[in-house]
Short mmCIF file of C-alpha atoms and ligand atoms in Angstrom, two decimals:
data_model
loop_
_atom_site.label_atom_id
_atom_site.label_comp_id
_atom_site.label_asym_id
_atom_site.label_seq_id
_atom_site.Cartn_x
_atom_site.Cartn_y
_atom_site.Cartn_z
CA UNK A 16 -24.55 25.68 17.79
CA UNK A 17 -22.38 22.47 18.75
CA UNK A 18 -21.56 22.54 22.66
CA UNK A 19 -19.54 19.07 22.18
CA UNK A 20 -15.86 19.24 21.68
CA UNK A 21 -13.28 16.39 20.11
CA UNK A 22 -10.10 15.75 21.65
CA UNK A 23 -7.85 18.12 21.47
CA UNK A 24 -5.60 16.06 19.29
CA UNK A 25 -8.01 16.39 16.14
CA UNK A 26 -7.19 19.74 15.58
CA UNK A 27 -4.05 18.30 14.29
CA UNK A 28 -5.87 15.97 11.86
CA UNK A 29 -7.91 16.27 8.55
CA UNK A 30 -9.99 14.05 7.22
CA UNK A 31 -8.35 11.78 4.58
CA UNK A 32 -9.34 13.30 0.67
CA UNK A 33 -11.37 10.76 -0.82
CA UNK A 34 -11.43 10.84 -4.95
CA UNK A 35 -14.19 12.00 -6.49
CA UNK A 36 -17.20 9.12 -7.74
CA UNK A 37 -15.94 8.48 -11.24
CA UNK A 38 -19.76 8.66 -12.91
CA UNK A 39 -20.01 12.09 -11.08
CA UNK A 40 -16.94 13.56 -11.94
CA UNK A 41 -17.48 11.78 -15.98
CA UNK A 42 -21.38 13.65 -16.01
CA UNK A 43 -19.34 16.98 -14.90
CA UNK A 44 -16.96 17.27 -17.56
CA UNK A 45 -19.16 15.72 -19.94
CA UNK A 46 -16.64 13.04 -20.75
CA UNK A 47 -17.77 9.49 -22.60
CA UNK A 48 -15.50 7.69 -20.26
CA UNK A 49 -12.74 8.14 -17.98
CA UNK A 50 -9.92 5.19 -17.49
CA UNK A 51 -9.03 5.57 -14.29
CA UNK A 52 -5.02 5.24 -13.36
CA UNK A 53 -5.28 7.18 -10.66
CA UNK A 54 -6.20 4.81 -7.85
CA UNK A 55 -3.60 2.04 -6.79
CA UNK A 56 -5.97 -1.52 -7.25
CA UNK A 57 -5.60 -4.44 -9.30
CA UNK A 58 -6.85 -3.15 -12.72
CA UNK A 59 -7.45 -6.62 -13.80
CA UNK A 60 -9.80 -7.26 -11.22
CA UNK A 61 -9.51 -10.56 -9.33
CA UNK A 62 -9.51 -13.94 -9.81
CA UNK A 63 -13.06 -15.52 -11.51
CA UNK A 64 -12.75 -18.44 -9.05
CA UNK A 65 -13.33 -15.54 -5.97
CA UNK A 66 -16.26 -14.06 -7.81
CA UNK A 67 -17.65 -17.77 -8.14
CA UNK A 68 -17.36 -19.11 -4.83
CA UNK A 69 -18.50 -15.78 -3.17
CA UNK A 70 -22.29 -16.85 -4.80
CA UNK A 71 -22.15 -19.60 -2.52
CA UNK A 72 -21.81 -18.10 0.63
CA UNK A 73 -24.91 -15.77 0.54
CA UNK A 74 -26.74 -18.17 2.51
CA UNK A 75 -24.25 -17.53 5.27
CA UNK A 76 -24.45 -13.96 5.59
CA UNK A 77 -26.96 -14.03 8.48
CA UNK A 78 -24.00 -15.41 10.98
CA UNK A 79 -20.92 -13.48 12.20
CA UNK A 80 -17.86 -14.06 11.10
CA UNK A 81 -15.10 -16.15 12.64
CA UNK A 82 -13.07 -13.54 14.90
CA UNK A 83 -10.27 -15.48 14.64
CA UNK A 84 -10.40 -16.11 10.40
CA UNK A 85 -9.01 -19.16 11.69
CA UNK A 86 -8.95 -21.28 8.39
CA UNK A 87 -7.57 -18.28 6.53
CA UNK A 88 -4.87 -18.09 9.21
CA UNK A 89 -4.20 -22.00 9.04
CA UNK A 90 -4.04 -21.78 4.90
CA UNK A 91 -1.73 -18.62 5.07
CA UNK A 92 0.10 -19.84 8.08
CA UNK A 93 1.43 -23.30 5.30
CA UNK A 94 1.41 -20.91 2.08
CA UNK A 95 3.88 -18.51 3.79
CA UNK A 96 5.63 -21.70 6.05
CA UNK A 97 5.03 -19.69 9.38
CA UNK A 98 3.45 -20.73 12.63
CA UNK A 99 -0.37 -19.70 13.19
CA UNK A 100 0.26 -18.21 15.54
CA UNK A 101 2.76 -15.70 13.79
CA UNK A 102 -0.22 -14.46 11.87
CA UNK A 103 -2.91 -11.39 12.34
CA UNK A 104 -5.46 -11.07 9.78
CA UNK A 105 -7.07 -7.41 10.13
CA UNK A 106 -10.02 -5.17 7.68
CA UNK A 107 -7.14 -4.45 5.30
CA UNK A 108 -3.50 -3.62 6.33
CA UNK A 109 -4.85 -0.58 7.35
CA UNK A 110 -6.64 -1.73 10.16
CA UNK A 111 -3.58 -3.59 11.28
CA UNK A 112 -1.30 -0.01 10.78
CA UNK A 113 -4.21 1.70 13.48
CA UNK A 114 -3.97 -1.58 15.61
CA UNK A 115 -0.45 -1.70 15.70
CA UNK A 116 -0.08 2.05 16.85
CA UNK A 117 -2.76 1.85 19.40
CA UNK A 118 -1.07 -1.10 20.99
CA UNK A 119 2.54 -0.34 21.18
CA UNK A 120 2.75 3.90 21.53
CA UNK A 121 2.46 5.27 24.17
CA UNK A 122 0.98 9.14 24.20
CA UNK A 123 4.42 11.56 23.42
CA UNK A 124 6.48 8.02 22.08
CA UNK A 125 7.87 9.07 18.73
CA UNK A 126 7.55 6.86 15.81
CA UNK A 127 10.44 7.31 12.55
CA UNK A 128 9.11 7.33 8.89
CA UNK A 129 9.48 8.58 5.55
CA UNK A 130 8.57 12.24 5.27
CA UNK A 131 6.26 11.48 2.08
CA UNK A 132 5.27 7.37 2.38
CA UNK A 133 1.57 5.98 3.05
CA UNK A 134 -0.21 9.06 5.08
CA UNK A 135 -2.35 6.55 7.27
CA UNK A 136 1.29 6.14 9.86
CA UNK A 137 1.49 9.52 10.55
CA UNK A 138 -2.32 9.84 11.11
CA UNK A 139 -2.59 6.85 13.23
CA UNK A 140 0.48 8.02 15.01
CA UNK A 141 -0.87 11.83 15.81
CA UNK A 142 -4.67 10.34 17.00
CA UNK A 143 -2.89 8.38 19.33
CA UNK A 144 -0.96 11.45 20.92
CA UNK A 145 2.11 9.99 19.42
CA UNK A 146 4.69 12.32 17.29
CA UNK A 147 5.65 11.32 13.88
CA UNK A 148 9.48 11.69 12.82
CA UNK A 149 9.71 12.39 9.39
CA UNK A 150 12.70 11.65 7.07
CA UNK A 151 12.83 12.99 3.87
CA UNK A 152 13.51 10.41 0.75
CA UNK A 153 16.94 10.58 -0.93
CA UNK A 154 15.61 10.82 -4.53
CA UNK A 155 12.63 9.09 -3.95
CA UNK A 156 14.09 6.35 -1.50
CA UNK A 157 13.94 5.63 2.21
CA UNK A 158 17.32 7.57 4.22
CA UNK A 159 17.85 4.26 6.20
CA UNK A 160 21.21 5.62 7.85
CA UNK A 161 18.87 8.95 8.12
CA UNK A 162 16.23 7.05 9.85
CA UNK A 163 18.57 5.38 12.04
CA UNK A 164 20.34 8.19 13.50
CA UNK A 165 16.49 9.84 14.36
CA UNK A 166 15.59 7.39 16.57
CA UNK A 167 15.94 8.51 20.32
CA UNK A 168 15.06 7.21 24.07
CA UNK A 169 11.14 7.87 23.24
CA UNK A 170 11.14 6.12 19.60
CA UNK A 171 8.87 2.96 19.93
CA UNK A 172 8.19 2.19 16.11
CA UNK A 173 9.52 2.87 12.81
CA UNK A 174 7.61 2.34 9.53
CA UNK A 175 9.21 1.12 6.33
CA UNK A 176 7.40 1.05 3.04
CA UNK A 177 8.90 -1.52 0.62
CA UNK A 178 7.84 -0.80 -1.89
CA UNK A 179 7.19 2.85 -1.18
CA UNK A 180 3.61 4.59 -2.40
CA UNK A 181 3.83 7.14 -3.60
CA UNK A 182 7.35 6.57 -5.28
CA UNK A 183 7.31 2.70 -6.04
CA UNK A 184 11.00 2.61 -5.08
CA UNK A 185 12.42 -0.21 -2.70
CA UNK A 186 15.27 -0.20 -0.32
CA UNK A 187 18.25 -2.84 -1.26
CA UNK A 188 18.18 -5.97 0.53
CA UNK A 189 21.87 -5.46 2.00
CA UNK A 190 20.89 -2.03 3.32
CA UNK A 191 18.05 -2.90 4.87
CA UNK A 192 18.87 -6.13 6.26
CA UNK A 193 21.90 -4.01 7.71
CA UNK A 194 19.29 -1.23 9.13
CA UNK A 195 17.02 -3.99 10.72
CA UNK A 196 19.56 -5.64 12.66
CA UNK A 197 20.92 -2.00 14.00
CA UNK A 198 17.31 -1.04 15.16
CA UNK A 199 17.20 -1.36 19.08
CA UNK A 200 15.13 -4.66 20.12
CA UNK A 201 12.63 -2.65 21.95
CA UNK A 202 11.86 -0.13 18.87
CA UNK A 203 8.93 -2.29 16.76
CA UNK A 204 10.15 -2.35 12.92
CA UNK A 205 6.57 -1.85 10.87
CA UNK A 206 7.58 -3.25 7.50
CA UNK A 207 4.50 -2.22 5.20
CA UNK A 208 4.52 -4.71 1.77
CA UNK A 209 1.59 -3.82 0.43
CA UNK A 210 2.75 -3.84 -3.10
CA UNK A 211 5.12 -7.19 -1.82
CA UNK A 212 4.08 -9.29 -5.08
CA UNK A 213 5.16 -6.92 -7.59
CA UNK A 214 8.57 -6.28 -6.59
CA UNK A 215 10.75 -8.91 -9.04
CA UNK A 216 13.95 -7.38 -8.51
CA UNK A 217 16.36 -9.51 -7.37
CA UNK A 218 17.42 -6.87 -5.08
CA UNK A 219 14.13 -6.73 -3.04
CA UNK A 220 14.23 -8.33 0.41
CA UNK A 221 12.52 -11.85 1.40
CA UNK A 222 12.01 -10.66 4.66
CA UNK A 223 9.98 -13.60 6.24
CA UNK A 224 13.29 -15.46 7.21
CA UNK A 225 14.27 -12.16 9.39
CA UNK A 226 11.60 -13.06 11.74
CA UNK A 227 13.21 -16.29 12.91
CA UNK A 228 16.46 -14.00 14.50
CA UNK A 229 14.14 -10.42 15.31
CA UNK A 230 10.96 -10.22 17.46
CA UNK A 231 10.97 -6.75 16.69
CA UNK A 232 9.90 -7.34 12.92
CA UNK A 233 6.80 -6.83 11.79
CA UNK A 234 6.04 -7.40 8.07
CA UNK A 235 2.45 -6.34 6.56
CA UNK A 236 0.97 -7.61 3.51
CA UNK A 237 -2.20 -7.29 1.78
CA UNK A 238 -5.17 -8.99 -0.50
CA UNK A 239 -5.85 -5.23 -1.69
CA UNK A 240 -3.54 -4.86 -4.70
CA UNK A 241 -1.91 -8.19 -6.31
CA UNK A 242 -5.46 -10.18 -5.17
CA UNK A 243 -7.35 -7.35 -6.14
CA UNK A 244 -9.56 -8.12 -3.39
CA UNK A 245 -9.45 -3.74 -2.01
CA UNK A 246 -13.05 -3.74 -1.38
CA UNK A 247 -13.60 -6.82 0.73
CA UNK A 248 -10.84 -5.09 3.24
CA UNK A 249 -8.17 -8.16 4.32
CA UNK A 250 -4.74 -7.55 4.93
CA UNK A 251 -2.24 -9.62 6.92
CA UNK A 252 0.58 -9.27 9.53
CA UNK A 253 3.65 -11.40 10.04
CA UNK A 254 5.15 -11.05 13.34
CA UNK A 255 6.04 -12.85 16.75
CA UNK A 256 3.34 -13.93 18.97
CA UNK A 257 3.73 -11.64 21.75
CA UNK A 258 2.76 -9.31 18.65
CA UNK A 259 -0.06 -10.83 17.52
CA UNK A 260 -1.36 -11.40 20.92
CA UNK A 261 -1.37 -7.53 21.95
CA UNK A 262 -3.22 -7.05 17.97
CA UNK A 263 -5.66 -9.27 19.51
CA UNK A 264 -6.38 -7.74 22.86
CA UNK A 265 -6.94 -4.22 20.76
CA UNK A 266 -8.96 -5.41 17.38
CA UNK A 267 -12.94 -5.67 17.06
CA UNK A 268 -14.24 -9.06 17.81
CA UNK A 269 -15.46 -9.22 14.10
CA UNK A 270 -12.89 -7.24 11.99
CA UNK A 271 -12.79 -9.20 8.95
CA UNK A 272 -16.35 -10.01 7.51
CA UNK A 273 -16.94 -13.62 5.99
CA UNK A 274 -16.90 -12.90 2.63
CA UNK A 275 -13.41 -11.20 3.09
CA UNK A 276 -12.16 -14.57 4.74
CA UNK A 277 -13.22 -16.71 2.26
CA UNK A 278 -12.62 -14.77 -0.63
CA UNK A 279 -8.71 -14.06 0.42
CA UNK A 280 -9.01 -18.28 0.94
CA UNK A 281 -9.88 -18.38 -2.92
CA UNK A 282 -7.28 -15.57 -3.89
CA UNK A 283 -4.50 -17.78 -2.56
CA UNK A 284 -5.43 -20.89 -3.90
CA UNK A 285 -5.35 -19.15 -7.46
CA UNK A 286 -1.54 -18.57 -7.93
CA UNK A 287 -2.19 -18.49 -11.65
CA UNK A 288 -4.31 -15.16 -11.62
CA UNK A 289 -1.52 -13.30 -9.03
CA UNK A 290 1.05 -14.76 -11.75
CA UNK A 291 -0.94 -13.51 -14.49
CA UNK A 292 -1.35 -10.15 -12.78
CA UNK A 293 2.53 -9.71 -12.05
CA UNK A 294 3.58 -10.56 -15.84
CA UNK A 295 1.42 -7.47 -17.06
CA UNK A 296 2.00 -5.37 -14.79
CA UNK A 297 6.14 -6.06 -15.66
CA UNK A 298 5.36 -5.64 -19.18
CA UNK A 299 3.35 -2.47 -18.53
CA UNK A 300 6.26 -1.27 -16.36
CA UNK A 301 9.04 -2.03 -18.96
CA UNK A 302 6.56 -0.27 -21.95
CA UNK A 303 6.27 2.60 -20.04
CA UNK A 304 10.10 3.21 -18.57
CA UNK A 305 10.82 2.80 -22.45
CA UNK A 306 8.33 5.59 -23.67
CA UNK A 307 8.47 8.07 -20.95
CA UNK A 308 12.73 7.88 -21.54
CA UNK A 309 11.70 8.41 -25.37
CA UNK A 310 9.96 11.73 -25.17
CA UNK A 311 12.26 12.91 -21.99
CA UNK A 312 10.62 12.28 -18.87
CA UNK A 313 12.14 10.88 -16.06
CA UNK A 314 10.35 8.58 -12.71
CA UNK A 315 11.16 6.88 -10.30
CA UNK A 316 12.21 3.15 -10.78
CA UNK A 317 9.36 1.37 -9.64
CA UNK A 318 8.88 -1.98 -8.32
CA UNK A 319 5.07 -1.99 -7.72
CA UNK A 320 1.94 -1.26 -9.80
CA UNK A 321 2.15 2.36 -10.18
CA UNK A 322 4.89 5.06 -11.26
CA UNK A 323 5.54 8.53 -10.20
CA UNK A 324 6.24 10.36 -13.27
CA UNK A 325 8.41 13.82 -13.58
CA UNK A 326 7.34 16.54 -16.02
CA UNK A 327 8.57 20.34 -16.55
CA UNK A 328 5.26 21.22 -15.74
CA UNK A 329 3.20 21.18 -12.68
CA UNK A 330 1.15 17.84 -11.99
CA UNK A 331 -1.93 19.55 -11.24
CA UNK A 332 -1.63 21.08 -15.30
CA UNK A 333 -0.34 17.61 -16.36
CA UNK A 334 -3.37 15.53 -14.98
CA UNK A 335 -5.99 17.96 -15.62
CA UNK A 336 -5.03 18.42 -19.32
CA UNK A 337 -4.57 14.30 -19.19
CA UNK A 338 -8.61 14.16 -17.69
CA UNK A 339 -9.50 16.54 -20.42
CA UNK A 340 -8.40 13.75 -22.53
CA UNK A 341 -10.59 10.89 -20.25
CA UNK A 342 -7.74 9.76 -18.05
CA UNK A 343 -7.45 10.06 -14.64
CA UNK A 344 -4.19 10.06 -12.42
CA UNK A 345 -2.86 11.51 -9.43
CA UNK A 346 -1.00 14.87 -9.37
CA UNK A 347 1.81 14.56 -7.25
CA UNK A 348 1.39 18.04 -5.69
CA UNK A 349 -0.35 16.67 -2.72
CA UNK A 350 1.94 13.96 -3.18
CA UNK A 351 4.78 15.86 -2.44
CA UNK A 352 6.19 16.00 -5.77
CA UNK A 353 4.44 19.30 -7.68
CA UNK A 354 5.98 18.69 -10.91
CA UNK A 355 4.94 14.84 -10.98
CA UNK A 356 2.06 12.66 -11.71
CA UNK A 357 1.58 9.25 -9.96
CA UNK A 358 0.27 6.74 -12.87
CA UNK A 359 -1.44 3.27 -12.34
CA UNK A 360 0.15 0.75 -14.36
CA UNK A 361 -2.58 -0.76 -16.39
CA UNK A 362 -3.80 -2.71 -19.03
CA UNK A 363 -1.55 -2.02 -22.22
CA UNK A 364 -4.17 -0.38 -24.20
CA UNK A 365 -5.00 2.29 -21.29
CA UNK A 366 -0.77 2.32 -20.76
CA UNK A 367 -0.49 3.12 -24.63
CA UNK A 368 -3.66 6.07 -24.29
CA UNK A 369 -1.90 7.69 -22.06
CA UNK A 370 1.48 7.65 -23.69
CA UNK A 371 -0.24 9.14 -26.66
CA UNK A 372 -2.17 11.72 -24.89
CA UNK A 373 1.25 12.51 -23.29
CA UNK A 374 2.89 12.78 -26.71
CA UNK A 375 0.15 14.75 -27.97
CA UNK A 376 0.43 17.55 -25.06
CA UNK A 377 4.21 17.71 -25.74
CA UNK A 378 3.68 18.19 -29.17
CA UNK A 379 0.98 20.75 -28.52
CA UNK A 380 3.37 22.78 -26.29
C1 PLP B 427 1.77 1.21 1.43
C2 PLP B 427 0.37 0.86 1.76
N1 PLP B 427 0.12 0.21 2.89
C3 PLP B 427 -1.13 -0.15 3.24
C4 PLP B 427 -2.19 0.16 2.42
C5 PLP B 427 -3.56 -0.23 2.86
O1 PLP B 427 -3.99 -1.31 2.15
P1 PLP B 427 -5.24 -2.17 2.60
O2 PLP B 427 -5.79 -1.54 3.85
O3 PLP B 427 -6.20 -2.10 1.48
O4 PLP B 427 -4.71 -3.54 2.87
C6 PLP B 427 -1.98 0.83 1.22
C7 PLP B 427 -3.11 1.18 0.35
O5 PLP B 427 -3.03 1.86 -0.62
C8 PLP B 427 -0.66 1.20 0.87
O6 PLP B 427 -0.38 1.86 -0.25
#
């Protein structure tokens, strides 16, 4: 019997639901192979410079990293045009969500977000005694004016995800430039672009000229998605100083492992392959807004690599007829959506499978 006891907090927190191993879950149902749109990475890998230049550095895996990723910071510091010290590179923008919280709330602060956005805010927020805020989407969009009016005496930090997961949408520029600039100085603005690269909309904010006139902004970006780079774990922050500073005083000494660094050094340097990447993911995108409004379904009008999909049926029937088939998606259900799926965009061969399988169930109705 277990004497030892948690913090009290964790009774408030579960685990987060990791997928199932694809081989396991293929041997299960006996399938010959599974494509699998279900998880939001670069389906096209990453660059083939990366993979060759990470041979090289396998005779340097005996020595720590560099703490500071200092010529990562220096090369992202001119490829952005902002000041070194503007910079935090942490073990994937997740680490820098965690750091973030543990270094500016305060136990009972209250932080604002979406009601359904990235989970890790509101987990982050409730292990560190914070209490999350949560504003529902207006049809699948950030309630800025919503947002604005929740914020009290105790709110310290509001999160923004632009482009949301799990809905793809973004907030217009004018609207949010408008809600940053009514945000209280002392309330830290988290704005989370994970999916930054993909949104080509002309009405998706450059927010890196924002941090010139507020010290409140933080922007977060990451080498996950467009880079393809999710399992090496590096993300980056934009932000003032002071910001990074406090990051600093809070992170492990060695958060971001060698190969990470130099890899993400690579990924930048090959613009081509993040062009390449962006091109099919548009054309995927425009294929599949086209075919889902051909047999009836509507979705939310993405702007990153991935689409949440609405059916007449439940998305836990939609995506486990769709696996019967050998693809794998997300049903929205835990999503917050229980009549929607949440599809990767992919390559247009596994974009065209899955339109067919969807035609097929339709038909079979
Ligand atoms: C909105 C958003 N932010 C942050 C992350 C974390 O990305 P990473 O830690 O891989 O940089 C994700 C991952 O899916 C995400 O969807």
């Amino acid at each position: 019997m277990v004497k030892v006891k948690s913090r009290d907090i964790l009774q408030l927190v579960t685990a987060y639901p990791l997928s199932k191993n694809l081989e396991q879950l293929q041997i299960e149902l006996g399938l010959p192979s599974i494509r699998n749109l279900s998880e939001i990475e670069n389906v096209f890998g990453c660059s083939t410079k990366v993979k060759n230049h990470l041979l090289n550095q396998l005779d340097h895996l005996f020595a720590y990293p560099d703490g500071a990723a200092r010529l990562l910071t220096s090369q992202l510091a001119s490829f952005l045009e902002v000041e070194p010290e503007q910079l935090f590179i942490g073990n994937g923008s997740d680490e820098i969500i965690r750091l973030l919280i543990r270094a500016f709330l305060n136990p009972q602060d209250e932080a604002v977000m979406a009601e359904i956005t990235f989970p890790r805010y509101k987990t982050n927020v409730t292990i560190e005694g914070g209490k999350p805020v949560l504003v529902p989407l207006k049809d699948g969009v950030h309630d800025l004016d919503k947002m604005l009016t929740s914020i009290t005496d105790q709110t310290k930090m509001i999160f923004v995800c632009n482009p949301n997961n799990p809905t793809g949408t973004i907030v217009e520029k004018n609207a949010l430039m408008d809600f940053i600039a009514e945000v209280p100085e002392d309330i830290l603005i988290v704005l989370d672009e994970a999916y930054y690269e993909y949104a080509t909309n002309d009405a998706y904010l450059q927010s890196i000229p924002l941090l010139k006139k507020f010290s409140n902004l933080v922007i977060l970006r990451t080498f996950s998605k467009v880079y393809g780079l999710a399992g090496l774990r590096v993300g980056y922050g934009i932000m003032d100083p002071f910001v990074a500073a406090e990051l600093n005083k809070v992170k492990e000494v060695f958060n971001v492992n060698q190969l990470a660094q130099t890899a993400a050094i690579v990924a930048l340097e090959d613009q081509d392959f993040r062009e390449e990447c962006v091109k099919k993911n548009e054309e995927g995108r425009i294929y599949l807004e086209r075919e889902l409004s051909s047999i009836g379904y509507t979705f939310f009008h993405t702007q990153a690599n991935f689409m949440m999909v609405h059916t007449d049926k439940s998305g836990d029937w939609i995506s486990s007829e769709l696996l019967k088939a050998g693809i794998l998606v997300r049903s929205g259900n835990a999503l917050g959506y229980p009549n929607s799926i949440r599809v990767t965009i992919s390559s247009m061969e596994d974009n065209q499978y899955f339109i067919q399988t969807l035609k097929s169930l339709r038909r079979n109705e």
